[in-house]
PDB file of C-alpha atoms in Angstrom:
ATOM      1  CA  LYS A 217      -6.025   2.871  21.470  1.00 55.00           C
ATOM      2  CA  MET A 218      -4.569   1.922  18.215  1.00 61.00           C
ATOM      3  CA  ARG A 219      -5.588  -1.149  17.457  1.00 64.00           C
ATOM      4  CA  LYS A 220      -3.459  -4.420  16.613  1.00 70.00           C
ATOM      5  CA  ASN A 221      -2.972  -4.673  12.437  1.00 68.00           C
ATOM      6  CA  THR A 222      -4.858  -7.688  11.644  1.00 74.00           C
ATOM      7  CA  SER A 223      -4.283  -6.580   7.775  1.00 76.00           C
ATOM      8  CA  ASN A 224      -6.545  -9.845   7.299  1.00 77.00           C
ATOM      9  CA  THR A 225      -8.814  -8.386   5.127  1.00 85.00           C
ATOM     10  CA  ARG A 226      -7.466  -8.901   1.303  1.00 90.00           C
ATOM     11  CA  VAL A 227      -4.218 -10.332  -0.609  1.00 92.00           C
ATOM     12  CA  VAL A 228      -3.382  -8.918  -3.816  1.00 93.00           C
ATOM     13  CA  HIS A 229      -0.363 -10.409  -6.215  1.00 93.00           C
ATOM     14  CA  PHE A 230       1.322  -7.712  -8.166  1.00 93.00           C
ATOM     15  CA  GLY A 231       5.115  -7.189  -9.298  1.00 89.00           C
ATOM     16  CA  LYS A 232       5.819 -10.272  -7.839  1.00 90.00           C
ATOM     17  CA  LYS A 233       5.124  -9.154  -4.422  1.00 91.00           C
ATOM     18  CA  LEU A 234       1.811 -11.061  -2.107  1.00 94.00           C
ATOM     19  CA  LEU A 235       0.552  -8.854   0.402  1.00 93.00           C
ATOM     20  CA  SER A 236      -2.018  -8.882   2.935  1.00 92.00           C
ATOM     21  CA  LEU A 237      -3.892  -5.357   3.300  1.00 91.00           C
ATOM     22  CA  TRP A 238      -6.271  -3.895   5.734  1.00 87.00           C
ATOM     23  CA  SER A 239      -8.489  -0.604   6.343  1.00 84.00           C
ATOM     24  CA  GLY A 240      -6.156  -0.041   9.519  1.00 80.00           C
ATOM     25  CA  GLY A 241      -2.703   0.254   8.812  1.00 84.00           C
ATOM     26  CA  LEU A 242       0.261  -0.581   6.723  1.00 87.00           C
ATOM     27  CA  PRO A 243       0.249  -3.511   4.638  1.00 90.00           C
ATOM     28  CA  TYR A 244       1.929  -7.240   5.728  1.00 90.00           C
ATOM     29  CA  LYS A 245       4.559  -8.718   3.025  1.00 93.00           C
ATOM     30  CA  LEU A 246       4.528 -12.276   2.815  1.00 93.00           C
ATOM     31  CA  ASP A 247       6.672 -14.381   1.560  1.00 93.00           C
ATOM     32  CA  SER A 248       4.603 -15.812  -1.500  1.00 89.00           C
ATOM     33  CA  LEU A 249       6.401 -19.646  -0.856  1.00 90.00           C
ATOM     34  CA  ALA A 250       6.028 -19.989   2.532  1.00 91.00           C
ATOM     35  CA  LEU A 251       3.163 -17.394   3.146  1.00 87.00           C
ATOM     36  CA  SER A 252       4.749 -16.773   6.583  1.00 90.00           C
ATOM     37  CA  THR A 253       5.184 -12.859   7.402  1.00 89.00           C
ATOM     38  CA  ASP A 254       7.396 -10.661   6.388  1.00 90.00           C
ATOM     39  CA  GLY A 255       6.377  -7.898   8.384  1.00 89.00           C
ATOM     40  CA  ARG A 256       4.979  -4.518   7.430  1.00 89.00           C
ATOM     41  CA  THR A 257       5.401  -2.099   4.425  1.00 89.00           C
ATOM     42  CA  GLN A 258       5.827   1.302   3.696  1.00 87.00           C
ATOM     43  CA  LEU A 259       5.859   0.489   0.218  1.00 87.00           C
ATOM     44  CA  GLY A 260      10.407   1.285  -0.193  1.00 85.00           C
ATOM     45  CA  GLY A 261       9.685   4.269   1.758  1.00 85.00           C
ATOM     46  CA  VAL A 262       5.753   6.066  -0.463  1.00 85.00           C
ATOM     47  CA  VAL A 263       4.269   5.607   2.284  1.00 84.00           C
ATOM     48  CA  LYS A 264       6.129   8.258   4.875  1.00 79.00           C
ATOM     49  CA  ARG A 265       4.790   7.824   7.951  1.00 79.00           C
ATOM     50  CA  GLU A 266       4.438   4.429  10.536  1.00 78.00           C
ATOM     51  CA  GLU A 267       0.812   5.506  11.468  1.00 79.00           C
ATOM     52  CA  SER A 268      -0.518   5.644   7.511  1.00 80.00           C
ATOM     53  CA  SER A 269      -3.612   3.925   7.002  1.00 81.00           C
ATOM     54  CA  MET A 270      -3.494   1.993   3.587  1.00 85.00           C
ATOM     55  CA  GLY A 271      -7.289   0.654   2.155  1.00 87.00           C
ATOM     56  CA  ALA A 272      -7.947  -2.721   1.624  1.00 89.00           C
ATOM     57  CA  LYS A 273      -8.698  -2.045  -1.508  1.00 90.00           C
ATOM     58  CA  ALA A 274      -5.968  -2.224  -4.931  1.00 91.00           C
ATOM     59  CA  VAL A 275      -6.499  -1.471  -8.150  1.00 93.00           C
ATOM     60  CA  ILE A 276      -4.612  -3.496 -10.789  1.00 93.00           C
ATOM     61  CA  ASP A 277      -4.809  -1.590 -14.409  1.00 93.00           C
ATOM     62  CA  ALA A 278      -4.075  -4.483 -17.049  1.00 93.00           C
ATOM     63  CA  LYS A 279      -3.384  -2.316 -20.159  1.00 94.00           C
ATOM     64  CA  ARG A 280      -0.576  -0.227 -18.472  1.00 92.00           C
ATOM     65  CA  ASN A 281       0.502  -3.261 -15.736  1.00 94.00           C
ATOM     66  CA  ARG A 282       0.850  -1.242 -12.411  1.00 94.00           C
ATOM     67  CA  ILE A 283      -1.252  -1.156  -9.537  1.00 93.00           C
ATOM     68  CA  LEU A 284      -2.973   1.388  -7.665  1.00 92.00           C
ATOM     69  CA  PHE A 285      -3.841   1.925  -3.106  1.00 90.00           C
ATOM     70  CA  PHE A 286      -5.165   4.877  -1.600  1.00 89.00           C
ATOM     71  CA  GLY A 287      -4.660   5.400   2.070  1.00 86.00           C
ATOM     72  CA  VAL A 288      -5.396   8.156   4.619  1.00 83.00           C
ATOM     73  CA  ASP A 289      -3.242  10.632   6.511  1.00 79.00           C
ATOM     74  CA  GLU A 290      -4.280  12.160   9.711  1.00 75.00           C
ATOM     75  CA  GLU A 291      -3.619  15.246  10.027  1.00 70.00           C
ATOM     76  CA  SER A 292      -3.590  17.192  13.301  1.00 63.00           C
ATOM     77  CA  GLY A 293      -6.917  18.885  14.137  1.00 68.00           C
ATOM     78  CA  SER A 294      -9.588  17.796  12.354  1.00 72.00           C
ATOM     79  CA  SER A 295      -8.334  17.286   9.453  1.00 76.00           C
ATOM     80  CA  SER A 296      -7.321  14.141   7.137  1.00 79.00           C
ATOM     81  CA  GLN A 297      -5.250  13.682   3.917  1.00 79.00           C
ATOM     82  CA  LEU A 298      -6.710  11.338   0.834  1.00 83.00           C
ATOM     83  CA  ASN A 299      -4.058   9.892  -1.070  1.00 84.00           C
ATOM     84  CA  LEU A 300      -3.525   7.461  -4.188  1.00 87.00           C
ATOM     85  CA  TYR A 301      -0.284   6.003  -4.832  1.00 88.00           C
ATOM     86  CA  GLU A 302       0.771   4.278  -7.421  1.00 89.00           C
ATOM     87  CA  PHE A 303       3.710   1.075  -8.996  1.00 91.00           C
ATOM     88  CA  ASN A 304       4.487  -0.074 -12.023  1.00 92.00           C
ATOM     89  CA  SER A 305       5.360  -4.381 -12.699  1.00 91.00           C
ATOM     90  CA  LYS A 306       8.872  -3.859 -10.400  1.00 89.00           C
ATOM     91  CA  PHE A 307       6.629  -2.583  -7.476  1.00 86.00           C
ATOM     92  CA  GLN A 308       8.506   0.765  -7.969  1.00 87.00           C
ATOM     93  CA  ALA A 309       6.632   3.815  -7.448  1.00 86.00           C
ATOM     94  CA  ILE A 310       6.025   6.103 -10.432  1.00 84.00           C
ATOM     95  CA  LYS A 311       7.912   8.860  -9.827  1.00 68.00           C
ATOM     96  CA  ASP A 312       6.082  11.891 -11.163  1.00 61.00           C
ATOM     97  CA  ASN A 313       4.732  12.155  -8.283  1.00 58.00           C
ATOM     98  CA  ASP A 314       6.968   9.997  -5.573  1.00 59.00           C
ATOM     99  CA  GLY A 315       4.344   7.566  -6.637  1.00 57.00           C
ATOM    100  CA  VAL A 316       1.469   9.826  -4.984  1.00 62.00           C
ATOM    101  CA  VAL A 317      -0.985  10.522  -7.800  1.00 59.00           C
ATOM    102  CA  SER A 318      -1.883  14.497  -8.057  1.00 58.00           C
ATOM    103  CA  VAL A 319      -6.595  14.291  -8.062  1.00 53.00           C
TER     104      VAL A 319
END
């Protein structure tokens, strides 16, 4: 059974966007004035699958004015893929790899 997305672990404000994060699904975009929910976001299409899980942690790189997230895609079988995502201050994916950081 799929868990309901509570998205209540952490709130991040970056690049004029307010996001609510949790460790079991996509982040929710919030209206920063009314604090109302605008719905789940795939971060501009960077997160390809609706079922993808994003981590509840985000790191802001103040020197480069960027934010990084991580997420997990469960592959068929028993393997999983860890993804790192990087965005600039306009919340656009860093173009090197469509927002996905190679490690």
